Coordinates of C-alpha atoms in Angstrom, one line a residue:
Chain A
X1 CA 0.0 0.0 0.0
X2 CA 1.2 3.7 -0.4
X3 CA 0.8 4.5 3.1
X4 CA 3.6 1.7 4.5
X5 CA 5.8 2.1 1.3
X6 CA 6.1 6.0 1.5
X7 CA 8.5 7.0 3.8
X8 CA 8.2 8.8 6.5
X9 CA 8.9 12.2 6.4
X10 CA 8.7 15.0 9.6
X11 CA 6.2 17.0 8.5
X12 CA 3.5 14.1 8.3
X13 CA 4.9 13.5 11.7
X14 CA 4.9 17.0 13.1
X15 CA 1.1 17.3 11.6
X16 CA 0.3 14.4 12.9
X17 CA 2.2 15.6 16.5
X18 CA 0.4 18.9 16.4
X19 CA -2.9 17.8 15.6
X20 CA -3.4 15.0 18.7
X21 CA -0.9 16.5 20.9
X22 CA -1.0 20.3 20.8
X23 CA 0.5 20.6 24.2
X24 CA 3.9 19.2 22.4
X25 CA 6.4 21.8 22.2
X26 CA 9.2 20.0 20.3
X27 CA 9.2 19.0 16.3
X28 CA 10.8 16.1 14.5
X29 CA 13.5 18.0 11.8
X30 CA 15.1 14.1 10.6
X31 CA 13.4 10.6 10.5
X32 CA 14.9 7.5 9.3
X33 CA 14.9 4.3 9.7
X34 CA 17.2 3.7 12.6
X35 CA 17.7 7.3 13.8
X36 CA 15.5 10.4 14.4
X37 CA 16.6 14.3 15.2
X38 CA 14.1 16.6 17.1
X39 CA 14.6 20.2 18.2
X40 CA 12.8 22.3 20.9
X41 CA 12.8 26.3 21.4
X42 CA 13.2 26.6 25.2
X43 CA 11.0 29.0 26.7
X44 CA 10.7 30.6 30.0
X45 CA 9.4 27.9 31.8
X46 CA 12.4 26.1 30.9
X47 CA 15.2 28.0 31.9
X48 CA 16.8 28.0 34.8
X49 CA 18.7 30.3 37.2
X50 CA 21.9 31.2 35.2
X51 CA 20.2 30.7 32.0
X52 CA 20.2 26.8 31.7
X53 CA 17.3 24.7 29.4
X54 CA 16.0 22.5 33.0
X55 CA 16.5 18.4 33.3
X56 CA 12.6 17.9 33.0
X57 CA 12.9 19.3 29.4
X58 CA 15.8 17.8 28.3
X59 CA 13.6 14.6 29.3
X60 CA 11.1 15.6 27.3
X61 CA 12.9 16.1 24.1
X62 CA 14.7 13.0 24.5
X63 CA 11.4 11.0 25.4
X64 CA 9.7 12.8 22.1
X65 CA 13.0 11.9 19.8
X66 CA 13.3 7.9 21.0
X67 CA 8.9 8.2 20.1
X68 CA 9.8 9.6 16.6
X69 CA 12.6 7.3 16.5
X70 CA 10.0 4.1 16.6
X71 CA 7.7 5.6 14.3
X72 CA 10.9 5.8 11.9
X73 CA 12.0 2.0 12.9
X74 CA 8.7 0.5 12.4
X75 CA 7.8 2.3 9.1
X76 CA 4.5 4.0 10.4
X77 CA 3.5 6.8 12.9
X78 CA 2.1 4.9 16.2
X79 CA 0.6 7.0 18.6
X80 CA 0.0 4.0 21.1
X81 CA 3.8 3.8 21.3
X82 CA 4.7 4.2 25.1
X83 CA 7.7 5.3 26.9
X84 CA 8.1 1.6 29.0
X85 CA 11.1 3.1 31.2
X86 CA 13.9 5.8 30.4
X87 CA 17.2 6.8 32.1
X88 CA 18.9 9.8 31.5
X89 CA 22.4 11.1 32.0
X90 CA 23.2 14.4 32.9
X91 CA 26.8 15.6 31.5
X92 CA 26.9 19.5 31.9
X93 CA 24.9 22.4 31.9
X94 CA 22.9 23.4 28.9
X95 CA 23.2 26.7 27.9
X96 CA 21.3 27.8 25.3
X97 CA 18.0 28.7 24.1
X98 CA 17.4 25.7 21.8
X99 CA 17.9 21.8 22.5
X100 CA 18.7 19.2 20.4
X101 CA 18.2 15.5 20.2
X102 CA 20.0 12.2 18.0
X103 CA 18.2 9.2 18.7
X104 CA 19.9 6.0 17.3
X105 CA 18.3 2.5 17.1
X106 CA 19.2 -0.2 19.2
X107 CA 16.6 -2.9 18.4
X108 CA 13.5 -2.7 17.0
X109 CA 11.3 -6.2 18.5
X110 CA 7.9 -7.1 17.7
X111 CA 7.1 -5.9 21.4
X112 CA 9.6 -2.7 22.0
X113 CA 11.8 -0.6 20.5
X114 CA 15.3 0.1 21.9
X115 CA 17.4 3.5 21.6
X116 CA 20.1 5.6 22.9
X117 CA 20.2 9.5 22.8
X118 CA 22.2 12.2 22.9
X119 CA 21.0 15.9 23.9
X120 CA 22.6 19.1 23.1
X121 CA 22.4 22.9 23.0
X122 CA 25.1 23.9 20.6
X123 CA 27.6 21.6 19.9
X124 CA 26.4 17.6 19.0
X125 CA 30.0 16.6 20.7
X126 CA 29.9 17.9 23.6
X127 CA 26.1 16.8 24.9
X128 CA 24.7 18.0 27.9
X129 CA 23.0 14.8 28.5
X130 CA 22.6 11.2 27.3
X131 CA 19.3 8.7 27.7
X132 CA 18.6 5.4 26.9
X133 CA 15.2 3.5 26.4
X134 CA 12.2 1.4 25.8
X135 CA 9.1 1.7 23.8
X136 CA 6.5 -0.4 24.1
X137 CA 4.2 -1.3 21.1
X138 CA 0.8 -1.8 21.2
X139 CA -0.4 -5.5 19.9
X140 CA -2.1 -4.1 16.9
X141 CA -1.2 -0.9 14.8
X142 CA -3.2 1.9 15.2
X143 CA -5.5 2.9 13.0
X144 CA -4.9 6.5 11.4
X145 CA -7.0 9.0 9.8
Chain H
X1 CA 22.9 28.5 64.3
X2 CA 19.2 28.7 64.0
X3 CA 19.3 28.0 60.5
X4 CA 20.5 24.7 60.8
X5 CA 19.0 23.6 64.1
X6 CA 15.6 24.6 62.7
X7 CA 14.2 21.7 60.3
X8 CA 13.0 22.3 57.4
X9 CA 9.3 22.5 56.6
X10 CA 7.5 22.7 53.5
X11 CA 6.8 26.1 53.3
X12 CA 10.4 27.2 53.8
X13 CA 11.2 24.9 50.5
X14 CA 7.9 25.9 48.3
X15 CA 8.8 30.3 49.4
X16 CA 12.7 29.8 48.0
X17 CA 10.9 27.4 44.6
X18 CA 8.6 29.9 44.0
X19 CA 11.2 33.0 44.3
X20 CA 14.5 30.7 42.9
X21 CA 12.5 28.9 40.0
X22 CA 9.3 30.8 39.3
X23 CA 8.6 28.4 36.7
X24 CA 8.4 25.5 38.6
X25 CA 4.8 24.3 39.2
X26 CA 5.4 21.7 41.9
X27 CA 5.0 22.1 45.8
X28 CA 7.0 20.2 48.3
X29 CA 3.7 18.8 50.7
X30 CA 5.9 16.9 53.4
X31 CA 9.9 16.7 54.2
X32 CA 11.7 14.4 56.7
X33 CA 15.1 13.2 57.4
X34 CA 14.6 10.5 54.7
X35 CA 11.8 11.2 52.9
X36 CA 9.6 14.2 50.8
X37 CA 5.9 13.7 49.0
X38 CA 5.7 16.5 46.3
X39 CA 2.3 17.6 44.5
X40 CA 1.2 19.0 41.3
X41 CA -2.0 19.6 39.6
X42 CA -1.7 18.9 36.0
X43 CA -2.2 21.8 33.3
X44 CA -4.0 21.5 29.6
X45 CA -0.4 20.7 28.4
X46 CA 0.8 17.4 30.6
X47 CA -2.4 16.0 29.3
X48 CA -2.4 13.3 26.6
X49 CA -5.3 11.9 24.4
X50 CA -7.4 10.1 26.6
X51 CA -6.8 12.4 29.9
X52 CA -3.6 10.4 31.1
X53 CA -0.8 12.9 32.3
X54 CA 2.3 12.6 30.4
X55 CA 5.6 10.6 30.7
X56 CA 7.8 14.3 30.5
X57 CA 5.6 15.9 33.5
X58 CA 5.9 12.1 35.9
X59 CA 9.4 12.9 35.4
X60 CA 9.4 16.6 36.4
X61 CA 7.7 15.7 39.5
X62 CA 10.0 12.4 40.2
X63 CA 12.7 15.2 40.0
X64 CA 11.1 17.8 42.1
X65 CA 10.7 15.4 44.7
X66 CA 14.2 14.0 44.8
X67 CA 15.5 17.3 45.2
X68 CA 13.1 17.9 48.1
X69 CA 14.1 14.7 49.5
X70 CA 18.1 15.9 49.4
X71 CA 17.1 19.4 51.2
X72 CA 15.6 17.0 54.0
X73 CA 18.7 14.6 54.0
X74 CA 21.4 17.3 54.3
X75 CA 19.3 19.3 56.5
X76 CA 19.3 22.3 54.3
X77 CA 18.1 23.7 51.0
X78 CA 20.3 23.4 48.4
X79 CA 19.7 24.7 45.1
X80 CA 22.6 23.8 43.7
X81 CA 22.0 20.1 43.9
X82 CA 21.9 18.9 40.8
X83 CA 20.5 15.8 39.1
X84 CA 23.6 13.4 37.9
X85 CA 21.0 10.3 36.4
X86 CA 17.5 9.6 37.1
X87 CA 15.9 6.4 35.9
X88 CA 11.9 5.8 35.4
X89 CA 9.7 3.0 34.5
X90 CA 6.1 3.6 33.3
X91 CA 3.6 1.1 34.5
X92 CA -0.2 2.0 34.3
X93 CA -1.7 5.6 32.8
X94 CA -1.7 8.4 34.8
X95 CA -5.3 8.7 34.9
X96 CA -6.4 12.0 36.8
X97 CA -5.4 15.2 36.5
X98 CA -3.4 15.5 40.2
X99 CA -0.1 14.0 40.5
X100 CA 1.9 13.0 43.6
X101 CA 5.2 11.7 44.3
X102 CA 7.0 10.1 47.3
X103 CA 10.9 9.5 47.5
X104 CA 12.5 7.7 49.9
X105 CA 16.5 8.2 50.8
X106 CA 18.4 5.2 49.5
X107 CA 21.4 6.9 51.1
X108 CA 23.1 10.8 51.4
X109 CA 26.9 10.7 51.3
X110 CA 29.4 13.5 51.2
X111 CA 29.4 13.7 47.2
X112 CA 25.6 12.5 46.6
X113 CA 22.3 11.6 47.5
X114 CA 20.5 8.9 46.1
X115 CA 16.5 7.9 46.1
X116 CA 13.9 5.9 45.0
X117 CA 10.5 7.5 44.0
X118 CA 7.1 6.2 43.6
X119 CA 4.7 8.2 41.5
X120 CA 0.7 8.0 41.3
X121 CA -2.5 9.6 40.9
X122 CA -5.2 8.6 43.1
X123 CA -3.7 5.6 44.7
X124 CA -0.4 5.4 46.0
X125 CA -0.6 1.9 46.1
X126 CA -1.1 1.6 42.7
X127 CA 1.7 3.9 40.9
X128 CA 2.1 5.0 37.5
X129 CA 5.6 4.8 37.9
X130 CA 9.0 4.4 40.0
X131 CA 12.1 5.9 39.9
X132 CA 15.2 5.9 41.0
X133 CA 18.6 8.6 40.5
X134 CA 21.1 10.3 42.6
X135 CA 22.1 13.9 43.2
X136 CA 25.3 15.4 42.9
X137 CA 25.8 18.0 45.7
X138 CA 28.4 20.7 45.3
X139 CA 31.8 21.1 47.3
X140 CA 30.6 24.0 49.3
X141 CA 27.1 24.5 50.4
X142 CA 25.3 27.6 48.3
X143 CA 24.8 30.4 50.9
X144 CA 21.3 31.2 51.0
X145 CA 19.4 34.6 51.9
Chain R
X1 CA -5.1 -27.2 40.2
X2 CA -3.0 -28.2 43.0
X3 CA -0.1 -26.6 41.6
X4 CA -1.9 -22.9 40.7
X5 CA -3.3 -22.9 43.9
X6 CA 0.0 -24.6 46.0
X7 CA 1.8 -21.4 47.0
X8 CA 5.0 -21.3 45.9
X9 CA 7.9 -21.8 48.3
X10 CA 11.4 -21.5 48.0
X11 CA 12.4 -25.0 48.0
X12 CA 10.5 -25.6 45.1
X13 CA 12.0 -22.5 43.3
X14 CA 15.5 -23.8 44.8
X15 CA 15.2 -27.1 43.2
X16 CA 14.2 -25.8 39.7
X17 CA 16.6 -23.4 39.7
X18 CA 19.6 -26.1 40.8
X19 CA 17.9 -28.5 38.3
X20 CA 18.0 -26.1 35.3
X21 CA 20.5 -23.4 35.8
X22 CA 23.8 -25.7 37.6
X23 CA 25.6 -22.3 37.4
X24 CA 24.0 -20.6 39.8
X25 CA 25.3 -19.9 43.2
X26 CA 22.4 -17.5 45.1
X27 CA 19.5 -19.3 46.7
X28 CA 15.8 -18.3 47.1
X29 CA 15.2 -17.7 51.0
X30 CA 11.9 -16.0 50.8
X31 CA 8.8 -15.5 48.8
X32 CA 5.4 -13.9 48.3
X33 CA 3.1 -12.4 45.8
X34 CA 4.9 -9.5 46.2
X35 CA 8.3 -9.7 47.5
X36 CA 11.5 -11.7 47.3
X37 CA 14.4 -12.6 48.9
X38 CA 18.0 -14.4 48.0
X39 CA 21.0 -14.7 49.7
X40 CA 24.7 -15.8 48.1
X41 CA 27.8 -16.7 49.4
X42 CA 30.9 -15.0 48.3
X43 CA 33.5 -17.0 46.5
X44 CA 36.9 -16.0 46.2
X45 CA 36.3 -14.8 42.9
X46 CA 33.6 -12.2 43.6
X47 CA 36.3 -10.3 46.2
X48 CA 38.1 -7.3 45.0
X49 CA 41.1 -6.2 46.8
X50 CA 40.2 -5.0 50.1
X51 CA 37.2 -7.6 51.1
X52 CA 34.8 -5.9 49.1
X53 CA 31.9 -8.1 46.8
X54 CA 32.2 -6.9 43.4
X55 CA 29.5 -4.7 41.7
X56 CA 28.8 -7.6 38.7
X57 CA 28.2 -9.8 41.8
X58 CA 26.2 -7.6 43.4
X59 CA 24.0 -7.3 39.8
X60 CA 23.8 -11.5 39.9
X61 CA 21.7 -11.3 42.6
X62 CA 19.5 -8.0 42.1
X63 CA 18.2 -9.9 39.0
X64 CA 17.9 -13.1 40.5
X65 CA 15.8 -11.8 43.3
X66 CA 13.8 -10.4 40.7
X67 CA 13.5 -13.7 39.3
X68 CA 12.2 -15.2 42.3
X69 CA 9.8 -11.5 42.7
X70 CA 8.4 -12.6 39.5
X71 CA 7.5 -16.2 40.0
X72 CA 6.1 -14.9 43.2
X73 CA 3.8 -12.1 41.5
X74 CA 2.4 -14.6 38.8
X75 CA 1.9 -17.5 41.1
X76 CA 4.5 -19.7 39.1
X77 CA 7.9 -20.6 38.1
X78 CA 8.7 -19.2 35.0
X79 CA 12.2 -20.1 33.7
X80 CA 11.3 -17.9 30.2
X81 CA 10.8 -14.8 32.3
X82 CA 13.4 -12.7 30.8
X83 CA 15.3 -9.4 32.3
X84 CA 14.5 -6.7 29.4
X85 CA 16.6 -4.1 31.8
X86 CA 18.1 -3.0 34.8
X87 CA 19.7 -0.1 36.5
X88 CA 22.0 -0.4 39.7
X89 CA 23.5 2.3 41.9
X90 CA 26.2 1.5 44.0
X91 CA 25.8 3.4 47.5
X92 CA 28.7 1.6 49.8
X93 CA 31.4 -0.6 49.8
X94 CA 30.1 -4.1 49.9
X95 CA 32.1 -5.3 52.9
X96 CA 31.8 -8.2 53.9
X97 CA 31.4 -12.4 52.4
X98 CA 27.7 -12.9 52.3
X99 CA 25.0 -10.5 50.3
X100 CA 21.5 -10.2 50.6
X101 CA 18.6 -9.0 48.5
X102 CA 15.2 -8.1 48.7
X103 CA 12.9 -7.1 46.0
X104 CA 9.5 -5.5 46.6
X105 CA 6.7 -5.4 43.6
X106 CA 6.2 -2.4 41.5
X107 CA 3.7 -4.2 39.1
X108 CA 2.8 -7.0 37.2
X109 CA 1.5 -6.8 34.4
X110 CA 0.6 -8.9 31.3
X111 CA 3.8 -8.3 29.8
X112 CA 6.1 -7.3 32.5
X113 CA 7.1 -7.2 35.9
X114 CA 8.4 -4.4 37.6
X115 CA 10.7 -4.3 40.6
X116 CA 13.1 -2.5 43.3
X117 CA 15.8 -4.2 44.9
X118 CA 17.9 -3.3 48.1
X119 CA 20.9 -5.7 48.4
X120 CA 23.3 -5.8 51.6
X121 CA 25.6 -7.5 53.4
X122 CA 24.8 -7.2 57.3
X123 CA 22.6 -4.5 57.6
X124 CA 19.1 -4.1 55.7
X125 CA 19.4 -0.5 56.6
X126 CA 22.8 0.1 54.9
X127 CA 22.1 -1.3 51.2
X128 CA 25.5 -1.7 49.5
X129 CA 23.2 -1.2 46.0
X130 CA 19.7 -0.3 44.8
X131 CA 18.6 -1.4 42.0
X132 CA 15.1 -1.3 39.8
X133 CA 14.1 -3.0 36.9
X134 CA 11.7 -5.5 34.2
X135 CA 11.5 -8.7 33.3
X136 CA 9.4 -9.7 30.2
X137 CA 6.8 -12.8 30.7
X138 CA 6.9 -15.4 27.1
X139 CA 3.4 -15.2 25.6
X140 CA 2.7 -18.7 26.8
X141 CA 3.4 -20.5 30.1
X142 CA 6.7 -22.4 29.8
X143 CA 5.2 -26.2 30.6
X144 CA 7.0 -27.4 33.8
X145 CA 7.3 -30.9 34.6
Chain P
X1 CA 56.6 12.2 33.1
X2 CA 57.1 9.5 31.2
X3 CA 54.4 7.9 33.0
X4 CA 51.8 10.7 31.7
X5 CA 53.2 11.3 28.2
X6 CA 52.9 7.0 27.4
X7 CA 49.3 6.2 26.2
X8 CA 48.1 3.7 28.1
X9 CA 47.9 0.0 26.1
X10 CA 45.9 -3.3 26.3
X11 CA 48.8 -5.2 28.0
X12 CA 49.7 -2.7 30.1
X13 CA 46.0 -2.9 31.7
X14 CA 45.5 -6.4 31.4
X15 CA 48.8 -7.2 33.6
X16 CA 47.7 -4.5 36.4
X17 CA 43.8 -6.5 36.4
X18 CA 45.9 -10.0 36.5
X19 CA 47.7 -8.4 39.1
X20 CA 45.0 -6.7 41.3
X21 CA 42.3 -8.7 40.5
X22 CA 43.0 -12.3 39.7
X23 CA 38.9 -13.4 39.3
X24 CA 38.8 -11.1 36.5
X25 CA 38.2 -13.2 33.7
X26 CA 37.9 -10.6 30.8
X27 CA 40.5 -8.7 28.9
X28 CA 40.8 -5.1 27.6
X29 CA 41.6 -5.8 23.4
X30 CA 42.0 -2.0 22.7
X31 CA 41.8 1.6 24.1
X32 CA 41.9 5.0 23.5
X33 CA 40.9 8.5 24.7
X34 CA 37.5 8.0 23.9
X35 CA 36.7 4.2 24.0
X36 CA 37.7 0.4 24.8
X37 CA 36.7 -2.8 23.7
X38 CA 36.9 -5.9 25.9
X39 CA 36.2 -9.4 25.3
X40 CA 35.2 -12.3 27.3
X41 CA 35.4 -16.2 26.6
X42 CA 32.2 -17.5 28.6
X43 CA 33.0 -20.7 30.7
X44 CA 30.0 -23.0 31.8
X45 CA 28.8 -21.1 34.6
X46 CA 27.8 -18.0 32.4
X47 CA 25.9 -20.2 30.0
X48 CA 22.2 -20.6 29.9
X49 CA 20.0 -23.8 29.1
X50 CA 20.0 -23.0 25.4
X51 CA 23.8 -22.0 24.9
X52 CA 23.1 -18.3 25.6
X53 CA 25.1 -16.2 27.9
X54 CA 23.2 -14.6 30.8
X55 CA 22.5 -11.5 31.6
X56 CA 25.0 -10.9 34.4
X57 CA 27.8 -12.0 32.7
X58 CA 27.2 -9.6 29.8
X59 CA 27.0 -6.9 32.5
X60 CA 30.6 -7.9 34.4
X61 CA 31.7 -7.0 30.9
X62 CA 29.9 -3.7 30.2
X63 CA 31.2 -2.4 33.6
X64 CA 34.3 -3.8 33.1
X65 CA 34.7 -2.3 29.3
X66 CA 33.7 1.1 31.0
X67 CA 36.6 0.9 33.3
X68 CA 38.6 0.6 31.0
X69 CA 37.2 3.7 29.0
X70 CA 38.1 5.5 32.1
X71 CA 41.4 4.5 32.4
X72 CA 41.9 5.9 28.5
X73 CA 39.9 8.6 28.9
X74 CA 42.0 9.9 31.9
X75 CA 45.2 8.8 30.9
X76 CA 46.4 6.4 33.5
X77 CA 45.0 3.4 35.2
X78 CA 43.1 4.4 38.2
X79 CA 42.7 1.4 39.9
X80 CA 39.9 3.2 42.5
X81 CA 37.6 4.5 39.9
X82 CA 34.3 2.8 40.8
X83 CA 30.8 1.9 39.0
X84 CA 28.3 4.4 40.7
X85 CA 25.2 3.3 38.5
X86 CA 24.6 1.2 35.5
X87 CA 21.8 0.6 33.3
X88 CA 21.6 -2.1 31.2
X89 CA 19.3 -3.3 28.7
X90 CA 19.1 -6.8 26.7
X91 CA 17.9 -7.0 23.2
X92 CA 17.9 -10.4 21.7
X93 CA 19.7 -13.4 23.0
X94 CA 23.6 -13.7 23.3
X95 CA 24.3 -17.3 21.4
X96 CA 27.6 -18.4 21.5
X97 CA 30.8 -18.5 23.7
X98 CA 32.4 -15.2 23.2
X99 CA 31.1 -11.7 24.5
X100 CA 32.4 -8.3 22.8
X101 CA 31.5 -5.1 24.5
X102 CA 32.9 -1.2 23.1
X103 CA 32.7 1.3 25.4
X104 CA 32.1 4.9 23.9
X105 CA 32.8 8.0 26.3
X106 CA 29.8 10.6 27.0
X107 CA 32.2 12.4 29.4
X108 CA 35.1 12.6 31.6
X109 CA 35.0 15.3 33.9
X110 CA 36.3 15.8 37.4
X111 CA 34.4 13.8 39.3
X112 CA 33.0 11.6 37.1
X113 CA 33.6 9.5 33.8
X114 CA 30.1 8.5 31.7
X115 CA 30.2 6.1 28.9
X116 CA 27.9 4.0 26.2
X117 CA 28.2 0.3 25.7
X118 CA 27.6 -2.2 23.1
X119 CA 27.9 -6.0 23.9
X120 CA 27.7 -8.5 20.9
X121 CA 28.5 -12.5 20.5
X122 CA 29.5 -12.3 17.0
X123 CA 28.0 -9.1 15.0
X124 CA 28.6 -5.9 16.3
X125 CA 25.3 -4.5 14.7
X126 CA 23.4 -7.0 16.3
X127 CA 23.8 -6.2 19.9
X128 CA 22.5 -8.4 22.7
X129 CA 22.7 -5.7 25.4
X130 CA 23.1 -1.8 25.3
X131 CA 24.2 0.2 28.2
X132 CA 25.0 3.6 30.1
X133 CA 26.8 4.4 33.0
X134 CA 28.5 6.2 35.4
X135 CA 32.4 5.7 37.0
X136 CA 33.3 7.8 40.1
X137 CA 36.8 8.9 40.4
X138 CA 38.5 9.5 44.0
X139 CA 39.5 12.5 44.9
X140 CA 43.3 11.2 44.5
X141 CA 44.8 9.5 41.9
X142 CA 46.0 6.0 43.3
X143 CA 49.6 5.6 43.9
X144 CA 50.7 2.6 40.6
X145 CA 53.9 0.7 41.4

């Protein structure tokens, strides 16, 4: 079929992002099949004292990149993909305004999808913090619009 | 000194949050020697499809309460504690739309302060999801105001 | 049946594991449907310079106390319960030539089962290591003679 | 000193573990300032019904890999560097009787030394376990002979 031969691209994922999740802050900027790139503007509510982008985000985008990661691994967008459990590394403080995320596969299962990440502000080498994790698939795809 | 003779309470942590980190939108509800419970009412934007709060806003609040659990441990706020690694596991939605967190001191050395967390709606008993991480305290203790 | 309905007790999880798995060296002392314990004996080979039980030893026996946590949860043995991950913190030096460890429920699940672990030498109260993590459950029972 | 200005080699670390720490049964095969690969022949007691290797056996070598990333990353072997927290996760079965693992540095700072791990039987791209994890260095470097 078109849908599962087309490759994923982020825009179909950032509309798809947008439209069921408008509290999402972050957007997919590179998709493939065994790595994903995601970006996030930090805003107030993010910063710390000294002008640092907070742990919690960093989380967030790193969460949100190993999700757009799966949807890249297993060919499809799946909303009913779940975080299963996470751990994240914090390496130095990350100044800046704007976060990056490199998510890169591990395994792709039937059942879960492994990846590792790496978060930055400015420079990929020299990450502010690194994650790895598990999402879970749900039994059946889910169907989109 | 009186300042380190007096315990800490709650409302001594949530007044330096609130002026420190005006973004944050967690309160500290108990402290103890070896423990904290932190609270937070969830906004339009932790929300996912179906009225579950998200993975990214368990986390903040796993991390809240850590810290408020290393103020209790070293008998003093510190904001310049700083979260080294914090792991999480997901186990049921986060139905509700009220979140609380308890951590418990696994130990507090002289370079960092580990704990495990247990995060849940409406039932502590049945937890959306644990966590555990440490702290990294700084060499010399941040005066405070 | 007798044996869904027989609690399990750790003999009977002794003598499957010493049947099956020759190599192993930890035993089962406790368990319920929500709880473990298991107990090892040092050899010299799990003794760093200075007394000390090694950290990969220390792992051996968080993850077989899960084990045990999960046959207790489900109400069977289940040899094709599988670790999908596991994090460890190391708090103290592990003095001593006999290590404990006790793992307390976090959830099970269809799919999973989720645990924290203390492990210690003499003291309960001084863990040497924490540790949380999953174990996957096969899609079928594993038959059991 | 010549002692500083000499990278550090394989045999050079392999003689001090023989030395200091006569159980170890695995071997550094290559380092440098930003990574190390070990390797591990797996004797009966790490072997699995079903000829895989377990689970703590491929972590001994993922902490063990990651020392030896600290000892390249800092420029000497430093004996008294020790595992503060490790995550591992298992993707797919280890078959066979030789265990791989590369270590990949996140950081080395001051206090600490983070690194990445890959542990494979026989394909490097088809891990069996991925890891992350921390390394604590003492205040003083430890006097070598």
């Amino acid at each position: 079929m078109e849908s599962t031969t087309r490759p994923l691209d982020p825009d179909t994922i950032n509309r798809m992002v947008l439209d069921g999740f408008p509290g999402s802050r972050n957007r997919c900027v590179e998709v493939g099949s065994d790595y994903a790139v995601a970006h996030l503007i930090a805003s107030d509510a993010d910063l710390r004292p000294g002008g640092y982008i907070s742990g919690p985000t960093q989380f967030s985008l790193a969460d949100a990149v190993l999700w757009y990661l799966v949807f890249g691994a297993i060919g499809r967008m799946e909303p009913m993909a779940l975080t299963s459990e996470l751990s994240i590394r914090f390496l130095r403080p990350a100044i800046g305004t704007e976060l990056w995320a490199r998510a890169a596969l591990d395994i792709a299962g039937r059942r879960n999808v492994v990846g590792s990440v790496r978060v930055w502000t400015v420079d990929e080498t020299k990450p502010c913090s690194v994650a790895q994790g598990t999402y879970a698939l749900p039994h059946q795809p889910t169907p989109m619009p």
